[in-house]
PDB file of C-alpha atoms and ligand atoms in Angstrom:
ATOM      1  CA  MET A 200      28.846  -9.516 -13.130  1.00  0.00           C
ATOM      2  CA  THR A 201      26.103  -8.856 -10.567  1.00  0.00           C
ATOM      3  CA  LYS A 202      23.860  -5.853 -11.064  1.00  0.00           C
ATOM      4  CA  LYS A 203      24.663  -3.419  -8.313  1.00  0.00           C
ATOM      5  CA  ILE A 204      22.800  -0.751  -6.389  1.00  0.00           C
ATOM      6  CA  LEU A 205      24.019   2.764  -5.593  1.00  0.00           C
ATOM      7  CA  ILE A 206      22.571   4.797  -2.720  1.00  0.00           C
ATOM      8  CA  ILE A 207      23.312   8.499  -3.038  1.00  0.00           C
ATOM      9  CA  GLY A 208      22.896  10.322   0.281  1.00  0.00           C
ATOM     10  CA  SER A 209      23.870   7.297   2.356  1.00  0.00           C
ATOM     11  CA  SER A 210      24.870   9.422   5.342  1.00  0.00           C
ATOM     12  CA  GLY A 211      21.408  10.972   5.621  1.00  0.00           C
ATOM     13  CA  GLN A 212      18.480   9.923   7.743  1.00  0.00           C
ATOM     14  CA  ILE A 213      16.785   7.558   5.285  1.00  0.00           C
ATOM     15  CA  GLY A 214      19.878   6.703   3.228  1.00  0.00           C
ATOM     16  CA  THR A 215      21.662   5.217   6.249  1.00  0.00           C
ATOM     17  CA  GLU A 216      18.961   2.679   6.994  1.00  0.00           C
ATOM     18  CA  LEU A 217      18.248   1.961   3.359  1.00  0.00           C
ATOM     19  CA  VAL A 218      21.860   0.907   2.798  1.00  0.00           C
ATOM     20  CA  LEU A 219      21.811  -1.403   5.808  1.00  0.00           C
ATOM     21  CA  LYS A 220      18.543  -3.058   4.768  1.00  0.00           C
ATOM     22  CA  LEU A 221      19.506  -3.412   1.105  1.00  0.00           C
ATOM     23  CA  ARG A 222      22.838  -4.948   2.110  1.00  0.00           C
ATOM     24  CA  GLN A 223      20.950  -7.525   4.177  1.00  0.00           C
ATOM     25  CA  ILE A 224      18.821  -8.388   1.152  1.00  0.00           C
ATOM     26  CA  TYR A 225      21.299  -8.190  -1.743  1.00  0.00           C
ATOM     27  CA  GLY A 226      24.661  -8.710  -0.034  1.00  0.00           C
ATOM     28  CA  ASN A 227      27.107  -6.141   1.344  1.00  0.00           C
ATOM     29  CA  GLU A 228      29.295  -5.954  -1.746  1.00  0.00           C
ATOM     30  CA  ASN A 229      26.348  -5.330  -4.091  1.00  0.00           C
ATOM     31  CA  VAL A 230      25.126  -2.159  -2.369  1.00  0.00           C
ATOM     32  CA  ILE A 231      27.413   0.857  -2.785  1.00  0.00           C
ATOM     33  CA  ALA A 232      26.915   3.685  -0.293  1.00  0.00           C
ATOM     34  CA  SER A 233      27.830   7.216  -1.361  1.00  0.00           C
ATOM     35  CA  ASP A 234      27.610  10.694   0.087  1.00  0.00           C
ATOM     36  CA  ILE A 235      29.451  14.000   0.142  1.00  0.00           C
ATOM     37  CA  ARG A 236      30.484  13.171   3.726  1.00  0.00           C
ATOM     38  CA  LYS A 237      31.232  10.014   5.656  1.00  0.00           C
ATOM     39  CA  GLY A 238      28.379   8.676   7.732  1.00  0.00           C
ATOM     40  CA  ASN A 239      27.151   6.017  10.117  1.00  0.00           C
ATOM     41  CA  TYR A 240      29.805   3.557  11.325  1.00  0.00           C
ATOM     42  CA  GLU A 241      27.768   0.495  10.326  1.00  0.00           C
ATOM     43  CA  VAL A 242      27.327   1.834   6.800  1.00  0.00           C
ATOM     44  CA  MET A 243      31.022   2.669   6.435  1.00  0.00           C
ATOM     45  CA  GLU A 244      32.162  -0.680   7.805  1.00  0.00           C
ATOM     46  CA  SER A 245      29.750  -3.120   6.215  1.00  0.00           C
ATOM     47  CA  GLY A 246      30.411  -2.495   2.518  1.00  0.00           C
ATOM     48  CA  PRO A 247      31.742  -0.209  -0.217  1.00  0.00           C
ATOM     49  CA  PHE A 248      31.508   3.580   0.226  1.00  0.00           C
ATOM     50  CA  GLU A 249      32.321   6.342  -2.277  1.00  0.00           C
ATOM     51  CA  LEU A 250      32.692  10.031  -1.493  1.00  0.00           C
ATOM     52  CA  LEU A 251      30.456  11.596  -4.125  1.00  0.00           C
ATOM     53  CA  ASP A 252      29.066  15.020  -4.969  1.00  0.00           C
ATOM     54  CA  VAL A 253      25.731  14.343  -6.624  1.00  0.00           C
ATOM     55  CA  THR A 254      25.858  17.594  -8.573  1.00  0.00           C
ATOM     56  CA  ASN A 255      29.032  16.410 -10.334  1.00  0.00           C
ATOM     57  CA  LYS A 256      27.921  14.415 -13.348  1.00  0.00           C
ATOM     58  CA  ASP A 257      31.374  13.105 -14.275  1.00  0.00           C
ATOM     59  CA  ASP A 258      32.037  11.791 -10.774  1.00  0.00           C
ATOM     60  CA  ILE A 259      28.695   9.996 -10.738  1.00  0.00           C
ATOM     61  CA  HIS A 260      29.456   8.424 -14.127  1.00  0.00           C
ATOM     62  CA  GLU A 261      32.775   7.199 -12.846  1.00  0.00           C
ATOM     63  CA  VAL A 262      31.283   5.562  -9.757  1.00  0.00           C
ATOM     64  CA  VAL A 263      28.449   4.014 -11.781  1.00  0.00           C
ATOM     65  CA  LYS A 264      30.924   2.557 -14.291  1.00  0.00           C
ATOM     66  CA  LYS A 265      33.413   1.419 -11.677  1.00  0.00           C
ATOM     67  CA  HIS A 266      30.822  -0.630  -9.788  1.00  0.00           C
ATOM     68  CA  ASN A 267      28.574  -1.655 -12.707  1.00  0.00           C
ATOM     69  CA  ILE A 268      25.618   0.100 -11.067  1.00  0.00           C
ATOM     70  CA  LYS A 269      22.170  -0.709 -12.452  1.00  0.00           C
ATOM     71  CA  GLN A 270      19.878   0.789  -9.798  1.00  0.00           C
ATOM     72  CA  VAL A 271      20.160   4.174  -8.088  1.00  0.00           C
ATOM     73  CA  TYR A 272      18.360   5.421  -4.975  1.00  0.00           C
ATOM     74  CA  LEU A 273      18.782   9.191  -4.988  1.00  0.00           C
ATOM     75  CA  MET A 274      18.299  10.176  -1.340  1.00  0.00           C
ATOM     76  CA  ALA A 275      20.339  13.417  -1.273  1.00  0.00           C
ATOM     77  CA  ALA A 276      18.200  16.543  -0.934  1.00  0.00           C
ATOM     78  CA  MET A 277      17.844  19.790   0.954  1.00  0.00           C
ATOM     79  CA  LEU A 278      14.796  19.598   3.235  1.00  0.00           C
ATOM     80  CA  SER A 279      11.974  22.074   3.781  1.00  0.00           C
ATOM     81  CA  ALA A 280      13.166  24.410   6.552  1.00  0.00           C
ATOM     82  CA  ILE A 281      16.710  24.815   5.219  1.00  0.00           C
ATOM     83  CA  ALA A 282      15.460  25.235   1.658  1.00  0.00           C
ATOM     84  CA  GLU A 283      13.494  28.319   2.760  1.00  0.00           C
ATOM     85  CA  ILE A 284      16.780  29.867   3.886  1.00  0.00           C
ATOM     86  CA  SER A 285      18.700  29.016   0.698  1.00  0.00           C
ATOM     87  CA  PRO A 286      16.142  28.695  -2.107  1.00  0.00           C
ATOM     88  CA  GLN A 287      18.613  28.795  -4.988  1.00  0.00           C
ATOM     89  CA  ARG A 288      20.960  26.273  -3.434  1.00  0.00           C
ATOM     90  CA  ALA A 289      18.051  23.985  -2.631  1.00  0.00           C
ATOM     91  CA  TRP A 290      16.721  24.205  -6.159  1.00  0.00           C
ATOM     92  CA  ASN A 291      20.153  23.520  -7.654  1.00  0.00           C
ATOM     93  CA  LEU A 292      20.849  20.546  -5.422  1.00  0.00           C
ATOM     94  CA  ASN A 293      17.403  18.976  -5.601  1.00  0.00           C
ATOM     95  CA  MET A 294      17.043  19.436  -9.358  1.00  0.00           C
ATOM     96  CA  ASN A 295      20.555  18.978 -10.765  1.00  0.00           C
ATOM     97  CA  SER A 296      21.026  15.772  -8.834  1.00  0.00           C
ATOM     98  CA  LEU A 297      17.799  14.411 -10.302  1.00  0.00           C
ATOM     99  CA  PHE A 298      18.747  15.321 -13.886  1.00  0.00           C
ATOM    100  CA  ASN A 299      22.110  13.634 -13.453  1.00  0.00           C
ATOM    101  CA  ILE A 300      20.433  10.365 -12.517  1.00  0.00           C
ATOM    102  CA  LEU A 301      17.527  10.603 -14.979  1.00  0.00           C
ATOM    103  CA  ASP A 302      20.070  11.099 -17.785  1.00  0.00           C
ATOM    104  CA  LEU A 303      21.858   7.892 -16.775  1.00  0.00           C
ATOM    105  CA  ALA A 304      18.570   6.023 -17.244  1.00  0.00           C
ATOM    106  CA  ARG A 305      17.799   7.828 -20.516  1.00  0.00           C
ATOM    107  CA  ASP A 306      21.211   6.754 -21.815  1.00  0.00           C
ATOM    108  CA  LYS A 307      20.423   3.163 -20.722  1.00  0.00           C
ATOM    109  CA  ILE A 308      23.409   3.035 -18.377  1.00  0.00           C
ATOM    110  CA  ILE A 309      21.181   2.237 -15.394  1.00  0.00           C
ATOM    111  CA  ASP A 310      17.790   0.548 -15.495  1.00  0.00           C
ATOM    112  CA  ARG A 311      15.874   1.598 -12.372  1.00  0.00           C
ATOM    113  CA  ILE A 312      15.717   4.727 -10.185  1.00  0.00           C
ATOM    114  CA  PHE A 313      14.149   5.464  -6.819  1.00  0.00           C
ATOM    115  CA  TRP A 314      13.499   9.152  -6.301  1.00  0.00           C
ATOM    116  CA  PRO A 315      11.773  10.327  -3.112  1.00  0.00           C
ATOM    117  CA  SER A 316       9.084  12.968  -3.148  1.00  0.00           C
ATOM    118  CA  SER A 317       7.260  14.324  -0.109  1.00  0.00           C
ATOM    119  CA  ILE A 318       3.985  15.445   1.420  1.00  0.00           C
ATOM    120  CA  ALA A 319       5.526  18.897   0.853  1.00  0.00           C
ATOM    121  CA  VAL A 320       4.185  18.816  -2.722  1.00  0.00           C
ATOM    122  CA  PHE A 321       0.778  19.575  -1.211  1.00  0.00           C
ATOM    123  CA  GLY A 322      -0.095  23.161  -0.375  1.00  0.00           C
ATOM    124  CA  PRO A 323      -2.741  25.283   1.336  1.00  0.00           C
ATOM    125  CA  ASP A 324      -5.298  24.667  -1.463  1.00  0.00           C
ATOM    126  CA  THR A 325      -5.057  20.887  -1.114  1.00  0.00           C
ATOM    127  CA  PRO A 326      -7.727  19.050   0.939  1.00  0.00           C
ATOM    128  CA  ARG A 327      -5.984  18.500   4.292  1.00  0.00           C
ATOM    129  CA  ILE A 328      -7.678  15.371   5.566  1.00  0.00           C
ATOM    130  CA  LYS A 329      -7.013  12.044   3.822  1.00  0.00           C
ATOM    131  CA  THR A 330      -5.325  13.941   1.020  1.00  0.00           C
ATOM    132  CA  PRO A 331      -5.790  12.002  -2.211  1.00  0.00           C
ATOM    133  CA  GLN A 332      -2.895  11.090  -4.478  1.00  0.00           C
ATOM    134  CA  VAL A 333      -4.385  13.058  -7.348  1.00  0.00           C
ATOM    135  CA  THR A 334      -5.641  16.423  -6.128  1.00  0.00           C
ATOM    136  CA  ILE A 335      -4.855  20.143  -6.199  1.00  0.00           C
ATOM    137  CA  ILE A 336      -1.071  20.280  -5.936  1.00  0.00           C
ATOM    138  CA  LYS A 337       0.283  23.789  -5.468  1.00  0.00           C
ATOM    139  CA  PRO A 338       3.165  23.729  -2.989  1.00  0.00           C
ATOM    140  CA  ALA A 339       3.883  26.791  -0.857  1.00  0.00           C
ATOM    141  CA  THR A 340       7.520  26.005  -0.048  1.00  0.00           C
ATOM    142  CA  VAL A 341      10.795  25.947  -1.989  1.00  0.00           C
ATOM    143  CA  TYR A 342      11.239  22.293  -1.064  1.00  0.00           C
ATOM    144  CA  GLY A 343       7.707  21.438  -2.184  1.00  0.00           C
ATOM    145  CA  ILE A 344       8.188  23.268  -5.469  1.00  0.00           C
ATOM    146  CA  SER A 345      11.381  21.300  -6.137  1.00  0.00           C
ATOM    147  CA  LYS A 346       9.669  18.001  -5.278  1.00  0.00           C
ATOM    148  CA  LEU A 347       6.694  18.723  -7.524  1.00  0.00           C
ATOM    149  CA  ALA A 348       8.980  19.759 -10.385  1.00  0.00           C
ATOM    150  CA  GLY A 349      10.922  16.550  -9.795  1.00  0.00           C
ATOM    151  CA  GLU A 350       7.760  14.459 -10.008  1.00  0.00           C
ATOM    152  CA  ASN A 351       6.916  16.128 -13.296  1.00  0.00           C
ATOM    153  CA  TRP A 352      10.397  15.546 -14.693  1.00  0.00           C
ATOM    154  CA  CYS A 353      10.300  11.882 -13.660  1.00  0.00           C
ATOM    155  CA  SER A 354       6.969  11.542 -15.414  1.00  0.00           C
ATOM    156  CA  TYR A 355       8.323  13.262 -18.530  1.00  0.00           C
ATOM    157  CA  TYR A 356      11.451  11.094 -18.741  1.00  0.00           C
ATOM    158  CA  SER A 357       9.438   7.986 -18.058  1.00  0.00           C
ATOM    159  CA  LYS A 358       7.147   8.616 -21.028  1.00  0.00           C
ATOM    160  CA  LYS A 359       9.599  10.206 -23.415  1.00  0.00           C
ATOM    161  CA  TYR A 360      12.569   7.874 -22.859  1.00  0.00           C
ATOM    162  CA  ASP A 361      10.768   4.834 -21.483  1.00  0.00           C
ATOM    163  CA  ILE A 362      12.763   4.783 -18.257  1.00  0.00           C
ATOM    164  CA  ASP A 363      11.830   3.069 -14.973  1.00  0.00           C
ATOM    165  CA  VAL A 364      11.701   5.631 -12.163  1.00  0.00           C
ATOM    166  CA  ARG A 365       9.711   5.082  -8.977  1.00  0.00           C
ATOM    167  CA  THR A 366       8.558   7.579  -6.383  1.00  0.00           C
ATOM    168  CA  ILE A 367       7.017   7.717  -2.930  1.00  0.00           C
ATOM    169  CA  ARG A 368       5.747  10.862  -1.240  1.00  0.00           C
ATOM    170  CA  TYR A 369       7.230  10.371   2.209  1.00  0.00           C
ATOM    171  CA  PRO A 370       5.519  11.783   5.275  1.00  0.00           C
ATOM    172  CA  GLY A 371       7.690  12.928   8.218  1.00  0.00           C
ATOM    173  CA  ILE A 372      10.057  10.045   9.020  1.00  0.00           C
ATOM    174  CA  ILE A 373      10.937   9.164  12.622  1.00  0.00           C
ATOM    175  CA  SER A 374      14.133   7.250  13.392  1.00  0.00           C
ATOM    176  CA  TYR A 375      17.051   7.090  15.817  1.00  0.00           C
ATOM    177  CA  LYS A 376      20.114   5.917  13.847  1.00  0.00           C
ATOM    178  CA  THR A 377      20.790   9.171  12.008  1.00  0.00           C
ATOM    179  CA  ILE A 378      19.128  12.481  12.825  1.00  0.00           C
ATOM    180  CA  PRO A 379      17.302  14.333  10.059  1.00  0.00           C
ATOM    181  CA  GLY A 380      18.591  17.751   9.063  1.00  0.00           C
ATOM    182  CA  GLY A 381      16.646  20.858   8.203  1.00  0.00           C
ATOM    183  CA  GLY A 382      13.110  19.505   8.007  1.00  0.00           C
ATOM    184  CA  THR A 383       9.824  20.706   9.476  1.00  0.00           C
ATOM    185  CA  THR A 384       8.949  17.313  10.928  1.00  0.00           C
ATOM    186  CA  ASP A 385      12.327  17.074  12.733  1.00  0.00           C
ATOM    187  CA  TYR A 386      10.692  18.016  16.047  1.00  0.00           C
ATOM    188  CA  ALA A 387       9.280  14.494  16.227  1.00  0.00           C
ATOM    189  CA  VAL A 388      12.835  13.100  16.339  1.00  0.00           C
ATOM    190  CA  GLU A 389      14.505  15.803  18.471  1.00  0.00           C
ATOM    191  CA  ILE A 390      11.833  15.390  21.127  1.00  0.00           C
ATOM    192  CA  PHE A 391      13.117  11.898  22.007  1.00  0.00           C
ATOM    193  CA  TYR A 392      16.699  13.058  22.551  1.00  0.00           C
ATOM    194  CA  GLU A 393      15.547  15.927  24.748  1.00  0.00           C
ATOM    195  CA  ALA A 394      13.014  13.827  26.639  1.00  0.00           C
ATOM    196  CA  ILE A 395      15.742  11.359  27.598  1.00  0.00           C
ATOM    197  CA  LYS A 396      18.365  14.021  28.378  1.00  0.00           C
ATOM    198  CA  ASN A 397      16.328  16.797  30.007  1.00  0.00           C
ATOM    199  CA  ASN A 398      12.837  15.423  30.605  1.00  0.00           C
ATOM    200  CA  SER A 399      11.490  18.319  28.580  1.00  0.00           C
ATOM    201  CA  TYR A 400      11.252  19.671  25.034  1.00  0.00           C
ATOM    202  CA  MET A 401      10.475  23.022  23.442  1.00  0.00           C
ATOM    203  CA  SER A 402       8.455  22.328  20.325  1.00  0.00           C
ATOM    204  CA  PHE A 403       8.807  24.681  17.365  1.00  0.00           C
ATOM    205  CA  LEU A 404       5.380  23.569  16.101  1.00  0.00           C
ATOM    206  CA  SER A 405       2.201  24.332  18.027  1.00  0.00           C
ATOM    207  CA  LYS A 406       0.476  21.772  20.229  1.00  0.00           C
ATOM    208  CA  ASN A 407      -2.274  20.890  17.726  1.00  0.00           C
ATOM    209  CA  THR A 408      -0.322  20.874  14.462  1.00  0.00           C
ATOM    210  CA  THR A 409      -1.168  17.448  13.111  1.00  0.00           C
ATOM    211  CA  LEU A 410       1.065  16.063  10.373  1.00  0.00           C
ATOM    212  CA  PRO A 411       1.407  12.703   8.592  1.00  0.00           C
ATOM    213  CA  MET A 412       4.298  10.704  10.076  1.00  0.00           C
ATOM    214  CA  MET A 413       5.870   7.282   9.722  1.00  0.00           C
ATOM    215  CA  TYR A 414       8.391   5.146  11.576  1.00  0.00           C
ATOM    216  CA  MET A 415      11.582   4.428   9.631  1.00  0.00           C
ATOM    217  CA  ASP A 416      10.995   0.661   9.396  1.00  0.00           C
ATOM    218  CA  ASP A 417       7.734   1.266   7.551  1.00  0.00           C
ATOM    219  CA  ALA A 418       9.378   3.818   5.255  1.00  0.00           C
ATOM    220  CA  ILE A 419      12.178   1.408   4.334  1.00  0.00           C
ATOM    221  CA  GLU A 420       9.699  -1.408   3.817  1.00  0.00           C
ATOM    222  CA  ALA A 421       7.584   0.771   1.501  1.00  0.00           C
ATOM    223  CA  THR A 422      10.624   1.869  -0.489  1.00  0.00           C
ATOM    224  CA  ILE A 423      11.934  -1.629  -1.076  1.00  0.00           C
ATOM    225  CA  GLN A 424       8.475  -3.042  -1.791  1.00  0.00           C
ATOM    226  CA  LEU A 425       7.903  -0.381  -4.419  1.00  0.00           C
ATOM    227  CA  MET A 426      11.283  -1.037  -6.041  1.00  0.00           C
ATOM    228  CA  GLN A 427      10.656  -4.795  -6.135  1.00  0.00           C
ATOM    229  CA  SER A 428       7.063  -4.618  -7.351  1.00  0.00           C
ATOM    230  CA  ASP A 429       6.050  -5.742 -10.832  1.00  0.00           C
ATOM    231  CA  ALA A 430       2.571  -4.279 -10.474  1.00  0.00           C
ATOM    232  CA  ILE A 431       3.130  -0.552 -10.264  1.00  0.00           C
ATOM    233  CA  HIS A 432       1.794   2.017 -12.684  1.00  0.00           C
ATOM    234  CA  LYS A 433       4.598   3.913 -14.395  1.00  0.00           C
ATOM    235  CA  TYR A 434       5.089   6.772 -13.606  1.00  0.00           C
ATOM    236  CA  THR A 435       3.250   7.368 -10.340  1.00  0.00           C
ATOM    237  CA  ALA A 436       4.291   9.378  -7.303  1.00  0.00           C
ATOM    238  CA  TYR A 437       2.647   7.237  -4.619  1.00  0.00           C
ATOM    239  CA  ASN A 438       1.102   8.591  -1.434  1.00  0.00           C
ATOM    240  CA  ILE A 439       1.979   6.463   1.579  1.00  0.00           C
ATOM    241  CA  ALA A 440       0.633   6.887   5.099  1.00  0.00           C
ATOM    242  CA  ALA A 441       1.050   5.421   8.567  1.00  0.00           C
ATOM    243  CA  ILE A 442      -0.002   7.666  11.459  1.00  0.00           C
ATOM    244  CA  SER A 443      -0.887  11.292  11.989  1.00  0.00           C
ATOM    245  CA  PHE A 444      -0.195  13.056  15.261  1.00  0.00           C
ATOM    246  CA  SER A 445       0.423  16.507  16.721  1.00  0.00           C
ATOM    247  CA  PRO A 446       3.223  17.571  19.095  1.00  0.00           C
ATOM    248  CA  GLY A 447       0.666  17.457  21.937  1.00  0.00           C
ATOM    249  CA  GLU A 448      -0.288  13.876  21.135  1.00  0.00           C
ATOM    250  CA  LEU A 449       3.339  12.793  20.774  1.00  0.00           C
ATOM    251  CA  ALA A 450       4.154  14.372  24.143  1.00  0.00           C
ATOM    252  CA  LEU A 451       1.362  12.365  25.782  1.00  0.00           C
ATOM    253  CA  ALA A 452       2.583   9.147  24.160  1.00  0.00           C
ATOM    254  CA  ILE A 453       6.105   9.816  25.507  1.00  0.00           C
ATOM    255  CA  LYS A 454       4.789  10.644  28.991  1.00  0.00           C
ATOM    256  CA  LYS A 455       3.520   7.093  29.218  1.00  0.00           C
ATOM    257  CA  TYR A 456       7.152   5.930  29.381  1.00  0.00           C
ATOM    258  CA  ILE A 457       8.788   9.061  30.855  1.00  0.00           C
ATOM    259  CA  PRO A 458       6.169  10.307  33.362  1.00  0.00           C
ATOM    260  CA  ASN A 459       8.128  13.464  34.278  1.00  0.00           C
ATOM    261  CA  PHE A 460       8.319  14.627  30.691  1.00  0.00           C
ATOM    262  CA  THR A 461       7.060  18.159  30.052  1.00  0.00           C
ATOM    263  CA  MET A 462       6.456  19.878  26.757  1.00  0.00           C
ATOM    264  CA  HIS A 463       6.666  23.586  25.958  1.00  0.00           C
ATOM    265  CA  TYR A 464       5.792  25.425  22.793  1.00  0.00           C
ATOM    266  CA  LYS A 465       7.497  28.267  20.966  1.00  0.00           C
ATOM    267  CA  THR A 466       6.665  28.309  17.279  1.00  0.00           C
ATOM    268  CA  ASP A 467       9.056  29.629  14.656  1.00  0.00           C
ATOM    269  CA  SER A 468       9.066  29.950  10.849  1.00  0.00           C
ATOM    270  CA  ARG A 469       8.581  26.205  10.477  1.00  0.00           C
ATOM    271  CA  GLN A 470       5.011  26.578  11.746  1.00  0.00           C
ATOM    272  CA  LYS A 471       4.030  28.266   8.493  1.00  0.00           C
ATOM    273  CA  ILE A 472       5.465  25.383   6.482  1.00  0.00           C
ATOM    274  CA  ALA A 473       3.600  22.819   8.582  1.00  0.00           C
ATOM    275  CA  ASP A 474       0.364  24.803   8.230  1.00  0.00           C
ATOM    276  CA  SER A 475       0.554  24.391   4.461  1.00  0.00           C
ATOM    277  CA  TRP A 476       0.807  20.573   4.620  1.00  0.00           C
ATOM    278  CA  PRO A 477      -1.906  17.896   4.990  1.00  0.00           C
ATOM    279  CA  GLU A 478      -2.963  16.370   8.298  1.00  0.00           C
ATOM    280  CA  SER A 479      -3.472  12.895   6.910  1.00  0.00           C
ATOM    281  CA  ILE A 480      -2.873  11.062   3.645  1.00  0.00           C
ATOM    282  CA  ASP A 481      -4.926   8.647   1.558  1.00  0.00           C
ATOM    283  CA  ASP A 482      -2.587   5.879   0.387  1.00  0.00           C
ATOM    284  CA  SER A 483      -5.194   3.547  -1.091  1.00  0.00           C
ATOM    285  CA  GLN A 484      -3.541   3.509  -4.531  1.00  0.00           C
ATOM    286  CA  ALA A 485      -0.298   2.133  -3.081  1.00  0.00           C
ATOM    287  CA  ASN A 486      -2.367  -0.433  -1.232  1.00  0.00           C
ATOM    288  CA  ILE A 487      -4.165  -1.487  -4.411  1.00  0.00           C
ATOM    289  CA  ASP A 488      -1.126  -1.483  -6.703  1.00  0.00           C
ATOM    290  CA  TRP A 489       1.551  -3.065  -4.529  1.00  0.00           C
ATOM    291  CA  ASN A 490      -0.225  -4.131  -1.389  1.00  0.00           C
ATOM    292  CA  TRP A 491       1.292  -1.417   0.775  1.00  0.00           C
ATOM    293  CA  LYS A 492       0.200  -1.161   4.389  1.00  0.00           C
ATOM    294  CA  ALA A 493       2.007   0.480   7.307  1.00  0.00           C
ATOM    295  CA  THR A 494       2.397  -1.616  10.441  1.00  0.00           C
ATOM    296  CA  ILE A 495       3.791   0.677  13.152  1.00  0.00           C
ATOM    297  CA  GLY A 496       1.450   2.844  15.234  1.00  0.00           C
ATOM    298  CA  LEU A 497       2.216   5.665  17.667  1.00  0.00           C
ATOM    299  CA  ASP A 498       2.828   3.579  20.796  1.00  0.00           C
ATOM    300  CA  ALA A 499       5.099   1.108  18.980  1.00  0.00           C
ATOM    301  CA  LEU A 500       6.981   4.029  17.430  1.00  0.00           C
ATOM    302  CA  VAL A 501       7.581   5.699  20.802  1.00  0.00           C
ATOM    303  CA  LYS A 502       8.682   2.446  22.405  1.00  0.00           C
ATOM    304  CA  SER A 503      11.037   1.629  19.574  1.00  0.00           C
ATOM    305  CA  MET A 504      12.579   5.131  19.579  1.00  0.00           C
ATOM    306  CA  LEU A 505      13.213   5.017  23.330  1.00  0.00           C
ATOM    307  CA  GLN A 506      14.692   1.535  23.104  1.00  0.00           C
ATOM    308  CA  GLY A 507      16.818   2.546  20.119  1.00  0.00           C
ATOM    309  CA  LEU A 508      18.183   5.470  22.139  1.00  0.00           C
ATOM    310  CA  HIS A 509      18.911   3.103  25.060  1.00  0.00           C
ATOM    311  CA  TYR A 510      16.341   4.492  27.443  1.00  0.00           C
ATOM    312  CA  ASN A 511      15.449   2.009  30.159  1.00  0.00           C
ATOM    313  CA  PHE A 512      11.827   1.902  31.172  1.00  0.00           C
TER     314      PHE A 512
HETATM  315  N1  LIG B1874      10.356  15.611   6.560  1.00  0.00           N
HETATM  316  C1  LIG B1874      10.432  16.551   5.471  1.00  0.00           C
HETATM  317  C2  LIG B1874      10.622  17.925   5.959  1.00  0.00           C
HETATM  318  O1  LIG B1874      10.157  18.211   7.046  1.00  0.00           O
HETATM  319  C3  LIG B1874       9.190  16.481   4.637  1.00  0.00           C
HETATM  320  O2  LIG B1874       9.439  15.748   3.489  1.00  0.00           O
HETATM  321  O3  LIG B1874      11.155  18.727   5.271  1.00  0.00           O
END
């Protein structure tokens, strides 16, 4: 029987595109999508889907057994802005889901895990420019605290139970197939919808708030490369980087294609979260260990987003 892959959180922003790419590589029937809600039409139509609550250990066991799952990508999580509103719920979801999957590896039921971390692990004491992979890591958000705790638990399980768990610290991810929900970097996706619809956008981050960002194709590439690599150090939460830009710079890049576009600014509580995160990331370790290098810059990202959203220019 073929070893199969389970994506948990397949209706989310990254999960959606991960399923589609993995199905291209490993075959539709070998990649099982799962989420607490149904998602993207392409995902639902192209292969198996299971309705699954990731906090329910027994249900996960059942799905894993039913499909002979050997690899799990755990993409379900509550993001930074929403987590500030419901700290306890965020902690429970982000942590319990991880334990459920780590335990499957400890019990040798599955043999590889992908678990995403985030630039949110870094806090106000961290160097903000070209933030190194190993540095002062004291997150200032509920989401960041859960991601840092998760990194530590992955490291613990990896050493204590000799399991294979792999982690990337994602920057803000930009894509058009599925919108992100509840994150601080979401402005950089919303802006495209509003630019096309209304020729204007009200940014909830200030004009000069620079954050590390990445186009979805690069993020998917990095994820799959890491999972396929034989050269990684276990356990390492890898920094990855592509581009850094501010709302002001993104607005200018969009104006090139939509000349009438105007940007306005009205910051809210998300500004404080963004202010605690790095401006740019040093990903040299990922480059050394598994040859990682991003390929999509700001102009290509803008063009691809507008094309993806069927804007004619
Ligand atoms: N994009 C995420 C957020 O804004 C960061 O990991 O919450």
